[in-house]
Amino acid sequence: MKPVPFSHNIADTLQLASKALNTDGSKIIAGGQSIGPMLNLRLVRPTTLIGVTRLEELQKIHIIGDTLSIGAAVTHARIEDGIDGVDLPPMMRHVARSIAYRAVRNKGTLGGSLAHADPAADWVTTMTALDAQLVIRDARGKSRREPMASFMRGAYRTGLQQDECITAVEMPVAMGQALWGYDKICRKVGEFADAIGAIVIHPDLKYARVVVGATEDAPLLLPDMAREIARTATAPSLGDIDSTLATYLPGASRVKRQLLKTALSRAIAKVIPS
Amino acid sequence: MNATVTPSVAKQPVSLIVNNMPETVHVTPRTTLAEILRDHLDLTGTHLGCEQGVCGACTVMVDGRPERACLTFAVSCEGAAVETVEGFKGDDLMDRLRAAFHRNHALQCGFCTPGMLATARDLVERLDTADEVRIRNELSGNLCRCTGYVGIVNSIMQVIEERRACGLPCTGTPRLDRAPPTGFAPFDADIFKQPSAPAVSSGTMTVENGWSVVKREVAINHSSDTVWAHFSDLDAVAACLPGAKLAQHDDSTFEGHISVAFGPIAAKFEGEGTYKTDDSTRIGTVSGRGKDRGGQSAVEGELSYTVRRAQGNPDASVVDVGFRFRIQGILGQFNRPELVNGFVDYILGEFVANCDSVLSGGELRYNKGISAFTMIRVIIAGKLRALFQRS
């Protein structure tokens, strides 16, 4: 299939990009690895695409004070390779390596994936687990920050307004030293995930977060389980995980719950020895 | 008057370097790199399979890295250096790979081969050692339907060894070593509560013989008499359904359309159907079918609702909603039932909020179609969650 006709502008500045977004039917395209298939299938029929990956400010990875900032247009492959002289959290490099395929990772971007907000995507769950903040800029050049844990509102629904664009993703540098576990279950390597489990523990920061992804919705935090794991330093039993999931996801099928339970228990096992 | 094509959608020049030759093609922005190569430069070695990034047949080198030519649009190719299977002249690694593919009988029909070679070259360059599991994982993005992976994997492993024997370094970063879990000392964690937790789903979503079946139970803060009076009036129901517009109807049939937007996906289904209501049982059924012209998809479905009094509260009622539908065509290809589930919850939430508002003598909250903006508004207000709390 071929996409519908559209015009395609490569933005020179972020401000111009955001302004162009105010037109009806316009859409930002970053790496285009999620929107591309949707365009080709004509599921998405925009009048204008605005390319943002060439904007230099969206390409930077740097540390300011105790905050690690990663430009929204940084590709998965760059994170996987970790070549920028900046220490990225090992969890991010691990996750990047398992996103789709290398040819897709060479173009797909971190910010694009978060803005697209596919529940089965790796970054939405990972960034929730790592307590990332999104830096978002509007057409007037005003910046605001929103925590990833509340940014995604549901499948393909986010806190982004029409004229807004994610410019960077920030997290505490200390997250690089956190204990972490991540497991995803796919039918085939590189496919959309059927279940994702993630855990990040940082005793010095008093930080503990347990997340399951690839549900029908935004990544789901399990705060009580996180508190309990931190308090006891032992892994919950499979039965405990199952009943917690049943409480939070009453509509989920048994198959889904089994997959999520398996992914989460495997993730936890990477942090806590059995 | 005929619609005019705006200049920006018209053809424009794109300059790129293909197999070391500068080329300029005049193409529309929607043209993909694969089409530029095949249709404009006659480099038909780049194959097109799925055109959605899954099969890998179109994989070519762009600025030295493998990319999907089917997901790369014209404008973003400006200034790019592209290497296709017809190129790689004098490329030592590619020469070795070609020889190895030949030696190992690493191709049968040959359809996947151009993409396989691009991926293989990247692997040979990037991987330090010939680790078979890793190579097979990395090849998952290039589908071969002739079960030819054995020869391909062997070729890649052999060329990696040849590269090492020549003393050429790999360009990739080494694998991250992962220490076994060590555990940690117990501590009291500061726990973050999700501000807008996902709505608790109050129903099920199943797939039966190709039909998606959604069952929901929703509470409405009005007496069952009032709710039934509202629900048996088709005009009133349609007015509360986001994006719906009735063109005409009589006592049992209707025509109209419904516009939906789901993230970046938008569709407008035009169609007709029948409806009937039964005052004695307070059961209503609506069935219909519609077509989305722009997206060439079709939907058919059946909606049933039963209005009953809420237990212990005469001023409240419960509506059992059953929705059975089937999507065919392009939208159907994207059929991920779980996502539909969340979407149906959202539409129902809006619908119920509208009904509540109208029954209270208020105005429709929104009925121009569904936009991300309203979704955000509703969810920020926490209404969705309140609506779906189990009664």
XYZ file of C-alpha atoms in Angstrom:
665
model
C 0.000 0.000 0.000
C 0.983 3.602 -0.518
C 0.191 6.456 1.846
C -2.295 9.187 0.924
C -0.679 12.306 -0.592
C 0.761 14.615 2.026
C 3.219 17.449 2.178
C 6.355 16.852 4.207
C 8.321 19.668 5.787
C 11.672 19.297 7.438
C 11.583 21.832 10.241
C 14.541 24.214 10.665
C 13.613 25.177 14.195
C 11.489 23.576 16.833
C 9.318 26.662 17.007
C 8.481 26.421 13.310
C 7.714 22.741 13.765
C 5.301 23.424 16.616
C 3.647 26.267 14.690
C 3.097 24.026 11.682
C 1.394 21.565 13.995
C -1.469 23.995 14.510
C -2.736 23.245 11.002
C -5.461 20.627 10.810
C -4.242 17.209 9.751
C -0.599 17.857 10.564
C 1.529 15.354 12.416
C 5.087 15.191 13.658
C 7.234 12.436 12.185
C 10.488 11.537 13.920
C 12.059 8.226 12.896
C 8.778 7.188 11.326
C 9.109 3.546 12.291
C 5.686 3.428 13.983
C 3.842 6.043 11.964
C 5.396 4.747 8.710
C 3.523 1.420 8.694
C 0.332 3.221 9.698
C 0.820 5.663 6.811
C 1.479 2.846 4.350
C -1.641 1.025 5.539
C -3.582 4.319 5.276
C -4.649 3.993 8.860
C -3.177 7.478 9.284
C -4.048 10.042 6.626
C -2.355 13.333 7.423
C -2.219 16.408 5.175
C 1.203 17.473 6.434
C 4.109 15.698 8.071
C 6.692 17.687 9.982
C 10.080 16.021 10.265
C 11.995 16.860 13.434
C 14.910 14.428 13.564
C 17.388 16.862 12.014
C 16.910 19.431 14.764
C 20.232 19.465 16.558
C 18.782 20.268 19.961
C 16.799 17.030 19.847
C 19.958 14.978 19.209
C 21.943 15.773 22.349
C 22.752 13.439 25.212
C 24.274 15.272 28.161
C 24.508 15.535 31.931
C 23.620 18.784 33.692
C 24.231 18.643 37.422
C 22.652 15.404 38.605
C 20.253 15.139 35.673
C 20.790 13.021 32.593
C 19.105 14.534 29.548
C 18.519 12.576 26.349
C 17.276 14.381 23.244
C 13.936 13.188 21.941
C 15.314 12.371 18.477
C 18.102 10.109 19.767
C 17.693 6.758 18.048
C 17.314 3.393 19.771
C 20.545 2.284 18.055
C 22.498 5.181 19.579
C 21.224 4.213 23.014
C 22.009 0.534 22.330
C 25.574 1.403 21.303
C 26.014 3.921 24.095
C 28.436 5.984 22.027
C 28.368 9.582 23.198
C 30.831 9.652 26.016
C 27.906 9.742 28.450
C 27.137 6.809 30.707
C 23.572 5.762 30.005
C 21.735 3.606 32.542
C 22.536 -0.036 31.674
C 18.800 -0.740 31.736
C 18.278 1.640 28.819
C 21.009 0.033 26.746
C 19.608 -3.419 27.485
C 16.071 -2.385 26.508
C 17.225 -0.572 23.365
C 18.883 -3.727 22.078
C 15.621 -5.651 22.112
C 13.472 -3.058 20.330
C 12.260 -4.353 16.955
C 15.212 -4.874 14.568
C 18.485 -3.067 14.022
C 17.280 -1.442 10.773
C 14.315 -0.052 12.720
C 16.493 0.940 15.685
C 18.721 2.924 13.347
C 15.841 5.309 12.652
C 13.274 4.969 15.445
C 13.599 7.552 18.217
C 13.074 7.649 21.965
C 10.770 10.694 21.903
C 8.838 9.378 18.934
C 8.112 6.131 20.716
C 6.920 7.951 23.858
C 4.716 10.360 21.878
C 3.221 7.497 19.876
C 2.292 5.786 23.168
C 1.753 2.261 21.941
C 1.077 0.189 25.083
C 3.323 -2.608 23.772
C 6.311 -0.306 23.209
C 9.402 -0.772 25.383
C 10.191 2.851 26.229
C 6.839 3.765 27.760
C 7.276 1.034 30.372
C 11.027 1.518 30.835
C 10.768 5.293 31.275
C 7.952 4.846 33.778
C 10.124 2.411 35.755
C 13.112 4.798 35.669
C 11.032 7.797 36.799
C 11.803 9.825 33.666
C 10.499 13.350 33.123
C 9.542 14.500 29.651
C 10.509 17.997 28.538
C 7.709 19.286 26.310
C 7.712 22.513 24.308
C 4.790 24.315 22.699
C 4.498 26.623 19.666
C 5.262 29.730 21.741
C 8.534 28.181 22.852
C 7.346 27.577 26.397
C 8.736 24.438 28.055
C 7.073 22.298 30.661
C 7.918 18.986 32.307
C 5.664 16.023 32.826
C 6.551 12.782 34.610
C 6.363 9.743 32.331
C 4.332 7.975 35.032
C 1.361 10.226 34.250
C 2.145 11.333 30.679
C 0.585 8.343 28.965
C -3.173 8.364 29.473
C -4.092 5.215 27.589
C -3.426 3.433 24.322
C -2.148 6.137 21.915
C -3.301 8.827 24.335
C -0.829 11.178 25.961
C -0.636 14.526 27.691
C 0.619 16.198 24.497
C -1.445 19.071 23.112
C -1.746 19.591 19.354
C 1.065 22.172 19.161
C 3.426 20.423 21.568
C 6.534 18.390 20.910
C 8.696 16.294 23.242
C 12.222 17.732 23.189
C 14.059 15.616 25.749
C 13.755 12.914 28.367
C 15.373 13.509 31.761
C 16.150 11.312 34.721
C 18.418 11.417 37.760
C 21.990 10.421 36.850
C 21.861 8.159 39.916
C 19.381 5.896 38.087
C 22.438 4.504 36.337
C 23.372 2.730 39.583
C 19.906 1.345 40.280
C 19.213 -2.381 40.474
C 16.927 -3.267 37.629
C 15.148 -6.099 35.917
C 13.346 -6.095 32.594
C 11.649 -8.910 30.769
C 9.419 -8.944 27.763
C 7.587 -11.767 26.101
C 7.127 -11.679 22.329
C 5.898 -14.347 19.936
C 8.892 -13.651 17.743
C 12.040 -11.625 18.408
C 11.314 -7.990 17.557
C 7.532 -8.308 17.473
C 5.141 -6.235 19.555
C 5.406 -7.419 23.150
C 2.669 -9.585 24.631
C 3.815 -8.793 28.152
C 6.460 -6.625 29.805
C 7.647 -6.670 33.407
C 10.041 -4.088 34.860
C 11.473 -3.333 38.277
C 13.875 -0.610 39.418
C 15.221 -0.478 42.968
C 17.556 2.206 44.344
C 17.995 1.883 48.127
C 20.031 5.135 48.453
C 17.266 7.123 46.754
C 14.577 5.194 48.678
C 13.252 4.362 45.257
C 11.317 1.256 44.292
C 9.054 0.880 41.294
C 7.368 -2.130 39.732
C 5.670 -1.738 36.352
C 3.865 -4.044 33.954
C 3.515 -3.040 30.317
C 1.835 -4.228 27.137
C -1.546 -4.198 28.828
C -4.358 -2.538 26.906
C -3.541 0.699 28.621
C -0.748 2.901 29.941
C 2.016 1.064 31.838
C 0.604 -0.044 35.165
C 2.412 0.784 38.401
C 2.154 -1.707 41.239
C 3.025 0.575 44.207
C 2.095 -1.847 46.978
C 4.224 -4.600 45.505
C 7.146 -2.173 45.114
C 6.867 -1.084 48.758
C 6.726 -4.680 49.920
C 9.715 -5.760 47.830
C 11.776 -2.856 49.210
C 10.693 -3.537 52.798
C 11.456 -7.261 52.706
C 14.136 -7.502 49.977
C 12.483 -10.741 48.910
C 10.602 -11.552 45.757
C 6.815 -11.934 45.943
C 5.475 -15.406 45.221
C 3.887 -16.179 41.872
C 0.552 -16.390 43.673
C 1.021 -12.884 45.124
C 1.909 -11.479 41.724
C -1.127 -13.160 40.210
C -3.568 -11.829 42.778
C -2.114 -8.320 42.496
C -2.538 -8.423 38.719
C -6.081 -9.745 39.129
C -6.921 -6.757 41.335
C -5.448 -4.173 38.982
C -6.551 -5.777 35.726
C -9.909 -7.440 36.415
C -10.803 -7.496 32.707
C -7.580 -9.147 31.553
C -7.777 -12.635 30.109
C -6.113 -15.549 31.910
C -3.570 -15.821 29.128
C -2.635 -12.156 29.463
C -2.343 -12.442 33.229
C -0.164 -15.528 32.942
C 2.145 -13.746 30.476
C 2.376 -10.633 32.646
C 2.992 -12.737 35.747
C 5.798 -14.607 34.005
C 7.438 -11.461 32.640
C 7.269 -9.680 35.988
C 8.575 -12.616 38.020
C 11.502 -12.982 35.605
C 12.274 -9.259 35.913
C 12.186 -9.433 39.715
C 14.463 -12.491 39.670
C 17.137 -10.351 37.989
C 17.255 -8.123 41.068
C 16.627 -10.565 43.893
C 18.486 -13.906 43.964
C 16.203 -16.873 44.491
C -14.538 22.368 -9.765
C -11.735 19.897 -9.521
C -9.640 19.892 -6.401
C -6.232 21.402 -6.993
C -3.070 19.805 -5.759
C -1.215 22.137 -3.460
C 2.361 22.843 -4.562
C 3.910 21.174 -1.529
C 2.230 17.870 -2.381
C 3.454 18.165 -5.980
C 6.674 16.593 -7.157
C 9.878 18.064 -5.854
C 13.519 17.330 -6.522
C 15.373 15.024 -4.140
C 19.142 14.689 -4.490
C 20.916 11.684 -3.094
C 23.937 9.519 -3.796
C 23.046 5.989 -4.829
C 25.836 3.429 -5.170
C 28.348 6.296 -5.348
C 26.476 8.042 -8.186
C 24.800 11.408 -7.555
C 21.142 11.234 -8.562
C 18.270 13.716 -8.581
C 14.720 12.441 -8.824
C 11.457 14.374 -8.942
C 8.940 12.716 -6.654
C 6.013 13.507 -4.364
C 6.714 13.593 -0.595
C 4.840 10.335 -0.028
C 7.205 8.436 -2.331
C 9.308 5.988 -0.342
C 13.012 5.376 -0.780
C 12.143 1.901 -2.088
C 10.067 3.452 -4.880
C 12.766 5.995 -5.681
C 15.202 3.133 -6.143
C 12.910 0.771 -8.022
C 10.647 3.049 -10.056
C 12.896 6.023 -10.696
C 16.404 4.596 -10.758
C 15.591 1.087 -12.058
C 17.433 -0.511 -9.155
C 14.914 -3.320 -8.778
C 17.194 -5.419 -6.597
C 15.587 -3.683 -3.620
C 12.489 -5.781 -2.993
C 9.178 -4.786 -1.472
C 7.310 -7.312 0.635
C 5.183 -6.162 3.527
C 5.722 -2.386 3.207
C 5.339 -2.038 6.951
C 8.851 -2.697 8.167
C 8.404 -6.343 9.160
C 9.799 -8.492 6.323
C 13.105 -6.690 5.756
C 13.254 -7.344 1.982
C 13.683 -3.601 1.294
C 16.588 -3.135 3.726
C 19.338 -0.961 2.188
C 22.315 0.890 3.606
C 21.653 4.575 4.239
C 24.752 6.492 5.328
C 26.391 3.190 6.192
C 23.568 1.775 8.313
C 20.804 -0.635 7.365
C 17.397 1.026 7.117
C 13.962 0.078 5.850
C 13.509 1.632 2.399
C 9.733 1.166 2.685
C 9.512 3.388 5.777
C 11.754 6.183 4.515
C 9.980 9.041 2.733
C 11.422 11.129 -0.089
C 12.085 14.363 1.787
C 14.153 12.615 4.435
C 16.421 11.118 1.728
C 17.785 14.517 0.717
C 21.582 14.276 0.780
C 21.634 10.624 1.884
C 24.204 8.117 0.640
C 22.397 4.909 -0.268
C 23.985 1.563 -1.055
C 21.793 -1.111 -2.643
C 22.466 -4.718 -3.570
C 23.512 -3.469 -7.045
C 26.279 -1.418 -5.437
C 28.959 -2.334 -2.919
C 31.533 -2.364 -5.752
C 34.986 -3.046 -4.357
C 33.522 -3.597 -0.864
C 35.674 -6.284 0.733
C 33.099 -7.454 3.290
C 30.312 -7.638 0.720
C 32.529 -9.570 -1.689
C 33.309 -12.059 1.059
C 29.611 -12.327 1.966
C 28.611 -12.939 -1.641
C 31.193 -15.694 -1.901
C 30.032 -17.189 1.398
C 26.340 -17.053 0.369
C 27.325 -18.864 -2.836
C 29.425 -21.443 -0.976
C 26.779 -22.177 1.679
C 23.803 -22.200 -0.688
C 22.399 -19.347 1.381
C 19.632 -18.424 -1.029
C 16.789 -20.251 -2.666
C 14.154 -18.019 -4.290
C 16.314 -14.967 -3.657
C 13.511 -12.599 -2.680
C 14.922 -11.901 0.776
C 18.564 -11.889 -0.363
C 19.095 -8.137 -1.019
C 17.808 -7.285 2.471
C 19.651 -10.257 3.976
C 22.943 -9.057 2.489
C 22.480 -5.528 3.853
C 21.713 -6.895 7.325
C 24.511 -9.471 7.055
C 27.071 -6.826 6.157
C 26.035 -4.743 9.152
C 26.334 -7.803 11.416
C 29.739 -8.786 10.070
C 30.954 -5.251 10.689
C 29.368 -4.808 14.105
C 29.662 -8.158 15.883
C 32.915 -9.043 17.577
C 32.448 -12.802 17.525
C 30.338 -15.237 15.560
C 27.679 -15.964 18.177
C 24.971 -18.023 16.464
C 22.135 -17.120 18.869
C 22.880 -13.428 18.505
C 23.053 -13.687 14.716
C 19.740 -15.538 14.564
C 18.110 -12.933 16.826
C 19.417 -10.108 14.686
C 18.148 -11.846 11.538
C 14.597 -11.918 12.921
C 13.969 -8.646 11.109
C 14.573 -10.287 7.721
C 12.057 -12.950 6.839
C 13.120 -15.898 4.659
C 10.293 -18.205 3.600
C 12.508 -20.884 2.014
C 13.944 -21.972 5.370
C 17.280 -20.716 4.148
C 18.495 -19.420 7.490
C 21.017 -22.237 8.031
C 23.108 -21.225 5.028
C 22.715 -17.519 5.781
C 23.771 -17.907 9.423
C 26.761 -20.040 8.413
C 27.819 -17.449 5.824
C 27.679 -14.631 8.362
C 29.601 -16.661 10.946
C 32.288 -17.532 8.411
C 32.742 -13.948 7.236
C 32.950 -12.704 10.829
C 35.765 -15.221 11.354
C 37.421 -14.079 8.111
C 37.228 -10.469 9.276
C 38.830 -11.397 12.596
C 41.527 -13.406 10.814
C 42.374 -10.304 8.753
C 42.763 -8.372 12.001
C 39.930 -5.955 11.142
C 38.215 -4.630 14.291
C 34.447 -4.717 14.783
C 32.644 -1.395 14.971
C 29.949 -2.368 17.452
C 30.132 -2.008 21.196
C 30.696 -5.121 23.254
C 27.801 -6.796 24.948
C 26.903 -5.534 28.417
C 27.986 -8.003 31.037
C 25.328 -8.662 33.570
C 26.339 -9.750 37.051
C 24.055 -12.265 38.777
C 21.489 -10.695 41.118
C 22.979 -9.671 44.453
C 19.896 -8.524 46.321
C 19.867 -5.478 48.598
C 19.323 -4.473 52.211
C 15.644 -3.859 53.049
C 14.540 -0.219 53.170
C 11.361 1.856 53.346
C 10.655 3.158 49.859
C 9.014 6.471 48.990
C 6.251 5.246 46.789
C 4.813 7.283 43.968
C 1.101 6.910 43.421
C -0.012 7.050 39.827
C -2.111 10.229 39.627
C -4.446 9.041 36.908
C -4.459 5.293 37.226
C -5.938 3.490 34.240
C -9.672 3.067 34.465
C -10.655 -0.138 36.138
C -12.242 -2.170 33.418
C -15.702 -3.347 34.377
C -16.206 -5.856 31.650
C -14.688 -8.265 29.224
C -13.458 -8.314 25.684
C -13.318 -11.596 23.818
C -12.948 -12.733 20.252
C -15.514 -15.259 19.026
C -15.347 -16.589 15.462
C -13.693 -13.428 14.223
C -16.143 -11.158 16.031
C -14.953 -8.949 18.851
C -17.366 -9.095 21.738
C -17.286 -6.372 24.372
C -19.394 -6.526 27.502
C -19.683 -3.616 29.880
C -21.765 -2.576 32.822
C -22.159 1.167 33.299
C -23.836 3.133 36.041
C -25.937 6.223 35.313
C -27.105 8.533 38.077
C -30.733 8.709 37.003
C -33.798 6.564 37.544
C -34.262 3.650 35.208
C -37.500 5.209 33.849
C -35.674 8.341 32.773
C -32.734 6.388 31.378
C -34.978 4.060 29.406
C -36.975 6.976 27.978
C -33.674 8.442 26.833
C -32.287 5.183 25.495
C -35.399 4.363 23.486
C -35.130 7.658 21.601
C -32.672 7.109 18.742
C -32.096 10.853 18.191
C -31.172 11.299 21.829
C -28.861 8.282 21.821
C -27.085 9.381 18.645
C -26.652 12.896 19.998
C -24.809 11.524 23.010
C -22.552 9.208 21.010
C -19.280 11.024 20.252
C -18.730 11.527 16.541
C -22.115 10.092 15.513
C -24.478 11.870 13.148
C -27.889 10.573 12.070
C -28.784 11.491 8.501
C -32.326 10.125 8.653
C -34.352 7.459 10.392
C -37.853 6.010 10.671
C -39.315 3.660 13.281
C -36.852 0.888 12.710
C -34.088 1.890 10.267
C -31.492 4.632 10.166
C -28.673 6.075 8.073
C -25.764 8.070 9.325
C -22.071 8.158 10.051
C -19.660 7.979 12.940
C -16.201 9.531 13.047
C -13.544 8.054 15.262
C -9.981 9.065 15.999
C -7.684 6.756 17.888
C -4.295 8.280 18.413
C -3.093 9.083 14.915
C -5.715 6.822 13.331
C -8.883 8.460 12.011
C -11.859 6.894 10.268
C -15.363 7.956 9.263
C -17.795 5.103 8.880
C -20.882 5.826 6.784
C -23.677 3.305 6.794
C -27.127 2.207 7.753
C -28.823 -0.134 10.171
C -31.890 -1.153 12.091
C -32.959 -0.701 15.683
C -35.704 -1.874 17.970
C -36.652 -1.297 21.563
C -38.809 -3.314 23.885
C -40.518 -1.333 26.652
C -41.512 -4.404 28.661
C -38.012 -5.822 29.051
C -36.222 -2.489 28.561
C -33.871 -4.032 26.063
C -32.718 -2.149 22.995
C -30.791 -3.478 20.032
C -29.117 -1.625 17.224
C -27.407 -3.355 14.339
C -25.655 -1.760 11.445
C -22.846 -1.778 8.962
C -20.707 0.975 7.576
C -17.806 1.735 5.266
C -14.866 4.027 5.731
C -14.208 5.348 2.225
C -10.853 6.983 2.856
C -9.413 3.993 4.624
C -11.267 1.303 2.720
C -12.414 -0.510 5.827
C -15.796 -1.892 6.703
C -17.373 -2.456 10.063
C -20.483 -4.380 11.019
C -21.820 -4.686 14.480
C -24.630 -5.161 16.899
C -25.189 -3.167 20.045
C -27.577 -4.237 22.765
C -28.411 -2.504 26.024
C -30.529 -3.450 28.968
C -31.567 -0.775 31.439
C -32.262 -1.867 35.013
C -32.638 -0.256 38.397
C -29.524 -0.035 40.524
C -29.769 -2.111 43.665
C -30.716 -0.086 46.702
C -30.974 3.197 44.861
C -34.171 4.015 42.910
C -32.542 7.173 41.496
C -29.748 5.313 39.804
C -29.646 2.705 37.095
C -27.319 0.214 35.563
C -27.009 -0.393 31.844
C -25.621 -3.691 30.578
C -23.984 -2.950 27.273
C -23.068 -5.681 24.818
C -21.232 -4.801 21.651
C -20.355 -7.301 18.952
C -18.423 -6.111 15.938
C -16.160 -7.102 13.109
C -13.802 -4.857 11.216
C -12.668 -5.811 7.738
C -10.228 -4.182 5.359
C -7.256 -2.079 6.260
C -8.316 -1.198 9.769
C -8.852 -4.910 10.400
C -5.194 -5.607 9.667
C -4.386 -3.517 12.649
C -6.649 -5.609 14.809
C -5.143 -5.664 18.262
C -8.170 -6.488 20.405
C -6.675 -5.167 23.625
C -6.334 -1.711 22.145
C -9.917 -1.806 20.924
C -10.888 -2.584 24.508
C -9.392 0.634 25.839
C -10.925 2.565 22.994
C -14.416 1.168 23.573
C -14.076 2.109 27.248
C -13.246 5.626 26.250
C -16.223 5.962 23.847
C -18.570 4.461 26.420
C -17.227 6.846 29.036
C -17.951 9.837 26.818
C -21.358 8.462 25.884
C -22.384 7.899 29.480
C -21.094 11.309 30.547
C -23.162 12.885 27.753
C -26.254 10.919 28.751
C -25.798 11.941 32.375
C -25.396 15.547 31.387
C -28.451 15.621 29.092
C -30.634 13.795 31.599
C -29.675 16.352 34.238
C -30.971 19.088 31.938
C -27.485 20.116 30.904
C -25.933 20.387 27.499
C -23.983 17.900 25.484
C -20.420 17.988 26.593
C -19.029 17.308 23.205
C -20.267 15.834 19.976
C -18.014 16.830 17.129
C -16.049 13.640 16.974
C -13.409 12.432 19.276
C -10.155 14.231 19.623
C -7.119 13.622 21.701
C -7.941 16.869 23.433
C -11.295 15.679 24.764
C -9.749 12.401 25.783
C -7.196 14.263 27.838
C -9.820 16.569 29.293
C -12.027 13.702 30.365
C -9.233 11.703 31.821
C -7.662 14.615 33.664
C -11.038 15.281 35.210
C -10.903 11.705 36.447
C -14.378 11.179 35.094
C -13.612 8.062 33.191
C -12.520 6.283 36.285
C -15.505 7.378 38.308
C -17.820 6.205 35.576
C -16.425 2.758 35.466
C -16.219 1.992 39.113
C -18.024 -1.221 39.666
C -21.470 -0.794 41.073
